[in-house]
mmCIF file of C-alpha atoms in Angstrom:
data_model
loop_
_atom_site.group_PDB
_atom_site.id
_atom_site.type_symbol
_atom_site.label_atom_id
_atom_site.label_comp_id
_atom_site.label_asym_id
_atom_site.label_seq_id
_atom_site.Cartn_x
_atom_site.Cartn_y
_atom_site.Cartn_z
ATOM 1 C CA UNK A 165 0.006 -0.146 -0.279
ATOM 2 C CA UNK A 166 2.812 2.605 0.557
ATOM 3 C CA UNK A 167 5.751 1.253 -1.996
ATOM 4 C CA UNK A 168 4.357 3.873 -4.587
ATOM 5 C CA UNK A 169 5.403 7.187 -3.614
ATOM 6 C CA UNK A 170 8.114 7.511 -5.467
ATOM 7 C CA UNK A 171 5.942 10.192 -7.883
ATOM 8 C CA UNK A 172 8.060 13.066 -9.657
ATOM 9 C CA UNK A 173 8.090 15.670 -8.619
ATOM 10 C CA UNK A 174 6.276 18.315 -11.680
ATOM 11 C CA UNK A 175 2.801 14.916 -11.236
ATOM 12 C CA UNK A 176 3.441 16.249 -7.606
ATOM 13 C CA UNK A 177 2.902 19.721 -8.505
ATOM 14 C CA UNK A 178 0.307 18.894 -10.642
ATOM 15 C CA UNK A 179 -2.050 16.443 -8.023
ATOM 16 C CA UNK A 180 -1.654 19.618 -4.944
ATOM 17 C CA UNK A 181 -2.634 22.400 -7.448
ATOM 18 C CA UNK A 182 -5.638 20.096 -8.279
ATOM 19 C CA UNK A 183 -6.383 19.006 -5.212
ATOM 20 C CA UNK A 184 -5.994 23.599 -3.789
ATOM 21 C CA UNK A 185 -8.692 24.024 -6.227
ATOM 22 C CA UNK A 186 -11.032 21.767 -5.338
ATOM 23 C CA UNK A 187 -10.234 22.595 -1.184
ATOM 24 C CA UNK A 188 -10.641 26.042 -2.810
ATOM 25 C CA UNK A 189 -14.290 24.673 -4.192
ATOM 26 C CA UNK A 190 -15.547 23.682 -2.074
ATOM 27 C CA UNK A 191 -15.404 26.710 0.049
ATOM 28 C CA UNK A 192 -18.340 27.980 -1.839
ATOM 29 C CA UNK A 193 -19.885 25.049 -3.900
ATOM 30 C CA UNK A 194 -20.777 20.825 -2.044
ATOM 31 C CA UNK A 195 -19.048 18.742 -3.244
ATOM 32 C CA UNK A 196 -21.356 17.360 -5.185
ATOM 33 C CA UNK A 197 -22.668 20.230 -7.357
ATOM 34 C CA UNK A 198 -18.924 20.498 -8.095
ATOM 35 C CA UNK A 199 -17.848 20.158 -12.101
ATOM 36 C CA UNK A 200 -14.161 18.829 -13.534
ATOM 37 C CA UNK A 201 -13.965 21.683 -15.217
ATOM 38 C CA UNK A 202 -14.707 24.275 -12.398
ATOM 39 C CA UNK A 203 -11.428 22.325 -10.443
ATOM 40 C CA UNK A 204 -9.619 22.549 -14.281
ATOM 41 C CA UNK A 205 -9.748 26.025 -14.819
ATOM 42 C CA UNK A 206 -8.859 27.034 -10.577
ATOM 43 C CA UNK A 207 -6.255 24.639 -11.208
ATOM 44 C CA UNK A 208 -4.723 26.098 -13.752
ATOM 45 C CA UNK A 209 -4.103 22.897 -16.328
ATOM 46 C CA UNK A 210 -5.392 21.242 -18.948
ATOM 47 C CA UNK A 211 -8.434 18.134 -19.555
ATOM 48 C CA UNK A 212 -5.727 16.492 -21.067
ATOM 49 C CA UNK A 213 -3.407 17.290 -17.556
ATOM 50 C CA UNK A 214 -6.891 16.582 -15.405
ATOM 51 C CA UNK A 215 -7.178 13.136 -17.254
ATOM 52 C CA UNK A 216 -3.513 12.073 -17.016
ATOM 53 C CA UNK A 217 -3.446 12.455 -13.244
ATOM 54 C CA UNK A 218 -7.135 11.336 -12.214
ATOM 55 C CA UNK A 219 -9.838 9.262 -13.084
ATOM 56 C CA UNK A 220 -12.729 11.593 -11.224
ATOM 57 C CA UNK A 221 -12.926 14.344 -9.098
ATOM 58 C CA UNK A 222 -13.225 11.865 -6.429
ATOM 59 C CA UNK A 223 -9.921 9.956 -7.368
ATOM 60 C CA UNK A 224 -7.601 13.328 -5.896
ATOM 61 C CA UNK A 225 -9.461 12.451 -2.623
ATOM 62 C CA UNK A 226 -8.265 9.159 -3.090
ATOM 63 C CA UNK A 227 -4.729 10.305 -4.060
ATOM 64 C CA UNK A 228 -4.058 12.596 -1.537
ATOM 65 C CA UNK A 229 -4.983 10.778 0.818
ATOM 66 C CA UNK A 230 -2.884 7.995 0.120
ATOM 67 C CA UNK A 231 0.303 9.961 0.013
ATOM 68 C CA UNK A 232 -0.932 11.077 3.280
ATOM 69 C CA UNK A 233 -0.600 7.426 4.477
ATOM 70 C CA UNK A 234 2.148 6.750 2.891
ATOM 71 C CA UNK A 235 4.317 9.510 4.066
ATOM 72 C CA UNK A 236 2.837 8.984 7.805
ATOM 73 C CA UNK A 237 4.085 5.854 7.083
ATOM 74 C CA UNK A 238 7.829 6.255 6.162
ATOM 75 C CA UNK A 239 7.440 8.924 9.961
ATOM 76 C CA UNK A 240 6.850 5.579 12.399
ATOM 77 C CA UNK A 241 9.284 3.604 9.748
ATOM 78 C CA UNK A 242 11.784 5.769 10.247
ATOM 79 C CA UNK A 243 11.584 6.529 14.365
ATOM 80 C CA UNK A 244 10.883 2.719 14.875
ATOM 81 C CA UNK A 245 14.420 2.010 12.678
ATOM 82 C CA UNK A 246 15.647 5.352 15.401
ATOM 83 C CA UNK A 247 14.457 4.154 18.548
ATOM 84 C CA UNK A 248 16.413 1.388 21.347
ATOM 85 C CA UNK A 249 13.128 0.949 22.754
ATOM 86 C CA UNK A 250 9.259 0.147 21.896
ATOM 87 C CA UNK A 251 6.841 3.146 22.686
ATOM 88 C CA UNK A 252 3.978 2.153 21.860
ATOM 89 C CA UNK A 253 1.374 4.985 21.935
ATOM 90 C CA UNK A 254 3.476 7.331 19.853
ATOM 91 C CA UNK A 255 1.813 5.218 16.917
ATOM 92 C CA UNK A 256 -1.116 6.508 18.489
ATOM 93 C CA UNK A 257 -0.293 10.664 18.974
ATOM 94 C CA UNK A 258 1.299 11.026 16.439
ATOM 95 C CA UNK A 259 -0.995 9.115 13.718
ATOM 96 C CA UNK A 260 -3.691 11.963 16.037
ATOM 97 C CA UNK A 261 -1.395 14.202 15.558
ATOM 98 C CA UNK A 262 -0.258 14.425 11.485
ATOM 99 C CA UNK A 263 -5.333 13.867 11.048
ATOM 100 C CA UNK A 264 -4.746 17.321 12.985
ATOM 101 C CA UNK A 265 -2.814 19.035 10.927
ATOM 102 C CA UNK A 266 -4.558 17.907 7.446
ATOM 103 C CA UNK A 267 -7.997 18.560 8.267
ATOM 104 C CA UNK A 268 -8.825 20.374 5.046
ATOM 105 C CA UNK A 269 -7.970 16.758 3.970
ATOM 106 C CA UNK A 270 -10.574 14.695 6.016
ATOM 107 C CA UNK A 271 -13.125 17.342 5.672
ATOM 108 C CA UNK A 272 -13.196 16.561 1.624
ATOM 109 C CA UNK A 273 -13.534 13.416 2.792
ATOM 110 C CA UNK A 274 -16.599 12.559 4.860
ATOM 111 C CA UNK A 275 -18.238 15.830 1.945
ATOM 112 C CA UNK A 276 -17.140 13.275 -0.825
ATOM 113 C CA UNK A 277 -18.600 10.774 1.458
ATOM 114 C CA UNK A 278 -15.300 8.283 1.144
ATOM 115 C CA UNK A 279 -14.881 7.652 4.394
ATOM 116 C CA UNK A 280 -13.677 4.333 3.342
ATOM 117 C CA UNK A 281 -10.917 5.507 2.012
ATOM 118 C CA UNK A 282 -9.014 6.315 5.541
ATOM 119 C CA UNK A 283 -10.284 3.620 7.440
ATOM 120 C CA UNK A 284 -8.739 1.402 4.716
ATOM 121 C CA UNK A 285 -5.514 3.644 4.788
ATOM 122 C CA UNK A 286 -5.985 3.142 8.394
ATOM 123 C CA UNK A 287 -6.200 -0.506 8.506
ATOM 124 C CA UNK A 288 -3.013 -0.304 6.061
ATOM 125 C CA UNK A 289 -0.980 1.518 9.068
ATOM 126 C CA UNK A 290 -2.015 -1.041 11.940
ATOM 127 C CA UNK A 291 -1.050 -3.791 9.615
ATOM 128 C CA UNK A 292 2.475 -2.479 8.511
ATOM 129 C CA UNK A 293 2.661 -2.235 12.072
ATOM 130 C CA UNK A 294 1.705 -5.010 13.745
ATOM 131 C CA UNK A 295 4.644 -5.307 16.114
ATOM 132 C CA UNK A 296 3.951 -2.161 17.831
ATOM 133 C CA UNK A 297 0.198 -2.912 17.707
ATOM 134 C CA UNK A 298 0.229 -6.968 19.081
ATOM 135 C CA UNK A 299 2.030 -5.292 22.287
ATOM 136 C CA UNK A 300 -0.760 -3.280 23.082
ATOM 137 C CA UNK A 301 -3.317 -6.087 23.041
ATOM 138 C CA UNK A 302 -2.994 -10.055 23.255
ATOM 139 C CA UNK A 303 -2.518 -11.652 19.344
ATOM 140 C CA UNK A 304 -4.991 -14.623 18.293
ATOM 141 C CA UNK A 305 -4.999 -15.338 14.819
ATOM 142 C CA UNK A 306 -7.868 -16.482 14.304
ATOM 143 C CA UNK A 307 -9.546 -13.068 14.352
ATOM 144 C CA UNK A 308 -6.700 -10.729 13.312
ATOM 145 C CA UNK A 309 -8.716 -8.852 10.995
ATOM 146 C CA UNK A 310 -11.907 -8.829 12.509
ATOM 147 C CA UNK A 311 -9.912 -7.361 15.277
ATOM 148 C CA UNK A 312 -7.644 -4.468 12.979
ATOM 149 C CA UNK A 313 -11.500 -3.518 11.320
ATOM 150 C CA UNK A 314 -12.446 -2.652 14.695
ATOM 151 C CA UNK A 315 -9.847 -0.932 15.635
ATOM 152 C CA UNK A 316 -9.427 1.418 11.995
ATOM 153 C CA UNK A 317 -13.450 1.865 11.890
ATOM 154 C CA UNK A 318 -13.016 3.533 16.044
ATOM 155 C CA UNK A 319 -10.273 4.601 15.457
ATOM 156 C CA UNK A 320 -12.240 6.390 11.797
ATOM 157 C CA UNK A 321 -15.296 7.164 14.097
ATOM 158 C CA UNK A 322 -13.310 8.929 16.897
ATOM 159 C CA UNK A 323 -11.880 10.717 14.111
ATOM 160 C CA UNK A 324 -15.237 11.825 12.525
ATOM 161 C CA UNK A 325 -16.965 12.966 15.696
ATOM 162 C CA UNK A 326 -13.660 15.047 17.100
ATOM 163 C CA UNK A 327 -14.424 17.006 13.126
ATOM 164 C CA UNK A 328 -17.428 17.255 13.314
ATOM 165 C CA UNK A 329 -17.645 19.315 17.109
ATOM 166 C CA UNK A 330 -15.314 21.293 15.966
ATOM 167 C CA UNK A 331 -11.657 19.655 17.291
ATOM 168 C CA UNK A 332 -12.008 20.930 20.443
ATOM 169 C CA UNK A 333 -9.619 18.498 22.178
ATOM 170 C CA UNK A 334 -6.268 18.703 21.516
ATOM 171 C CA UNK A 335 -4.618 15.203 19.260
ATOM 172 C CA UNK A 336 -2.398 14.482 22.658
ATOM 173 C CA UNK A 337 -6.424 14.798 24.185
ATOM 174 C CA UNK A 338 -7.269 12.323 21.519
ATOM 175 C CA UNK A 339 -4.677 9.846 21.559
ATOM 176 C CA UNK A 340 -5.527 10.056 25.095
ATOM 177 C CA UNK A 341 -9.325 9.720 24.911
ATOM 178 C CA UNK A 342 -9.078 6.574 22.076
ATOM 179 C CA UNK A 343 -6.941 4.609 24.306
ATOM 180 C CA UNK A 344 -8.873 4.885 27.299
ATOM 181 C CA UNK A 345 -12.113 4.308 25.714
ATOM 182 C CA UNK A 346 -10.835 1.390 24.926
ATOM 183 C CA UNK A 347 -9.558 0.346 28.461
ATOM 184 C CA UNK A 348 -13.504 1.139 29.861
ATOM 185 C CA UNK A 349 -15.277 -0.947 27.221
ATOM 186 C CA UNK A 350 -13.312 -4.082 28.454
ATOM 187 C CA UNK A 351 -13.870 -3.275 31.962
ATOM 188 C CA UNK A 352 -16.600 -3.009 31.706
ATOM 189 C CA UNK A 353 -17.225 -6.010 29.007
ATOM 190 C CA UNK A 354 -14.753 -8.051 30.852
ATOM 191 C CA UNK A 355 -13.540 -7.098 34.616
ATOM 192 C CA UNK A 356 -13.702 -9.192 37.764
ATOM 193 C CA UNK A 357 -16.531 -11.535 35.233
ATOM 194 C CA UNK A 358 -15.296 -14.781 34.144
ATOM 195 C CA UNK A 359 -18.372 -15.691 31.693
ATOM 196 C CA UNK A 360 -20.254 -14.017 28.964
ATOM 197 C CA UNK A 361 -23.234 -14.736 27.081
ATOM 198 C CA UNK A 362 -22.964 -18.181 29.432
ATOM 199 C CA UNK A 363 -19.539 -18.991 28.244
ATOM 200 C CA UNK A 364 -16.540 -18.818 30.091
ATOM 201 C CA UNK A 365 -13.908 -16.729 28.451
#
C-alpha cells in the first residue's frame, strides 16, 4: 500500500494544484455540485493533464489520502528504526497529530462520502505495524482481521466525531480518549467476570 510514493516532482505539483483547487471550490460549493471543468480552470491545468493523473474528482481525494498515509508510514518507520525501546503509544499519538494537521483533507473525505478511504488507510498502518500493535493487545491469528477492522473503524469514528465537534480537544487529548475508551469498554465487559453469555471466556 505504501510502496508507490516515489512521484516525480512535476506530478507532485500537479496533484497539489488540483487538490488546492478542489479545496478552494469546496468553500463555495457542495462537492457533488463541483465539475471537473471548474477544477481544471481553478488549478490552471489542461483537461488532458487532469485525466492523465485522475479518473474523476473523487480520485483527487483518493490520491491525496494515499499520499497522506504513505508519508505517515515512512515517518513511523523512521522512528522505529532509530528507537532502541519500543514506544507503542507513539504510533497512536502521532497518527492523531497528523490527522489534526490535515483538517482540510478530512473535511473533503467526509464531504465526498469517501470515509472508506480513511478506514482502509488506518487498516494498512496497523497491518504494517503489527509488532507494535500487538504489544498493546493479545494476538489471536484466528480473529486478527476482525480486530484490525474494529480498531480502524473505531479510530475513524472518533476522528469524524472530533472533526464534527470542532476539534475542541487537542490531538494529544484525543489519543488519550482513544486509549482510555478501549480500557473502559474492556473493564465494563470483562473485569471481574468469568463468563459472557453463559460461556467461559
